[in-house]
CSV table of C-alpha atoms in Angstrom, one decimal:
chain,number,residue,atom,x,y,z
A,1,UNK,CA,0.1,-0.2,-0.1
A,2,UNK,CA,1.2,3.2,-1.2
A,3,UNK,CA,1.4,5.9,1.5
A,4,UNK,CA,0.1,9.9,0.8
A,5,UNK,CA,2.2,12.3,0.8
A,6,UNK,CA,1.1,16.1,0.8
A,7,UNK,CA,3.5,18.8,-0.6
A,8,UNK,CA,3.0,22.3,0.4
A,9,UNK,CA,5.5,24.9,-0.8
A,10,UNK,CA,6.7,27.7,1.4
A,11,UNK,CA,8.3,30.6,0.1
A,12,UNK,CA,9.7,34.2,1.9
A,13,UNK,CA,11.7,36.7,1.0
A,14,UNK,CA,14.3,38.4,3.4
A,15,UNK,CA,16.4,40.0,1.8
A,16,UNK,CA,17.7,37.0,0.1
A,17,UNK,CA,14.6,33.7,-1.4
A,18,UNK,CA,14.5,30.8,1.6
A,19,UNK,CA,12.7,28.2,0.3
A,20,UNK,CA,11.2,25.3,2.6
A,21,UNK,CA,9.4,22.3,1.0
A,22,UNK,CA,7.6,20.6,3.9
A,23,UNK,CA,7.1,17.0,2.3
A,24,UNK,CA,4.4,15.8,5.6
A,25,UNK,CA,2.8,12.2,5.4
A,26,UNK,CA,1.5,10.3,9.0
A,27,UNK,CA,5.1,8.3,8.7
A,28,UNK,CA,7.0,11.1,7.9
A,29,UNK,CA,7.7,14.8,7.7
A,30,UNK,CA,11.0,15.8,6.1
A,31,UNK,CA,12.4,19.6,5.8
A,32,UNK,CA,14.2,20.7,2.6
A,33,UNK,CA,16.0,24.2,3.1
A,34,UNK,CA,18.0,26.5,0.5
A,35,UNK,CA,19.3,29.4,1.0
A,36,UNK,CA,19.9,32.4,0.7
A,37,UNK,CA,19.3,32.6,-3.1
A,38,UNK,CA,20.8,35.8,-5.3
A,39,UNK,CA,17.9,36.5,-7.9
A,40,UNK,CA,19.4,39.7,-8.8
A,41,UNK,CA,21.9,38.3,-11.1
A,42,UNK,CA,19.1,37.1,-13.5
A,43,UNK,CA,17.9,40.5,-13.3
A,44,UNK,CA,18.9,42.4,-16.1
A,45,UNK,CA,20.0,45.9,-15.7
A,46,UNK,CA,20.5,49.3,-18.0
A,47,UNK,CA,23.3,51.2,-18.0
A,48,UNK,CA,22.5,54.7,-17.0
A,49,UNK,CA,23.5,56.2,-20.3
A,50,UNK,CA,20.8,55.0,-21.6
A,51,UNK,CA,17.5,56.0,-19.5
A,52,UNK,CA,17.2,58.7,-21.2
A,53,UNK,CA,16.5,57.1,-24.8
A,54,UNK,CA,13.3,54.9,-24.1
A,55,UNK,CA,13.9,52.5,-27.6
A,56,UNK,CA,17.2,52.6,-27.2
A,57,UNK,CA,16.5,51.0,-23.3
A,58,UNK,CA,14.3,48.5,-25.0
A,59,UNK,CA,17.1,47.2,-26.9
A,60,UNK,CA,19.3,46.8,-24.3
A,61,UNK,CA,16.9,44.5,-22.0
A,62,UNK,CA,15.9,42.8,-24.9
A,63,UNK,CA,20.4,42.0,-25.5
A,64,UNK,CA,20.8,41.4,-22.3
A,65,UNK,CA,17.6,39.0,-21.7
A,66,UNK,CA,18.8,37.3,-25.0
A,67,UNK,CA,22.3,37.0,-23.9
A,68,UNK,CA,21.4,35.3,-20.9
A,69,UNK,CA,19.2,33.1,-22.9
A,70,UNK,CA,22.4,31.5,-24.4
A,71,UNK,CA,24.2,30.4,-22.0
A,72,UNK,CA,25.2,26.9,-21.8
A,73,UNK,CA,26.7,24.2,-19.8
A,74,UNK,CA,28.5,21.2,-20.4
A,75,UNK,CA,26.4,17.8,-19.7
A,76,UNK,CA,29.2,16.9,-17.5
A,77,UNK,CA,29.7,20.3,-15.3
């Protein structure tokens, strides 16, 4: 007979992202926690000299997002 596991995910953001995942069942309770995660590296930032031109600013964000999407890692890493 398989045990029923009821997952619940609680996200709390306090200067860093803390993720706690509780798996609870009638027989066991496990905690998995990863802290801190700095998500600022994934947010594109435009240089100050493009802020006056909306078109140039838009192109800058598109370019930075495109470059972020092109990152690849070897399977062995």
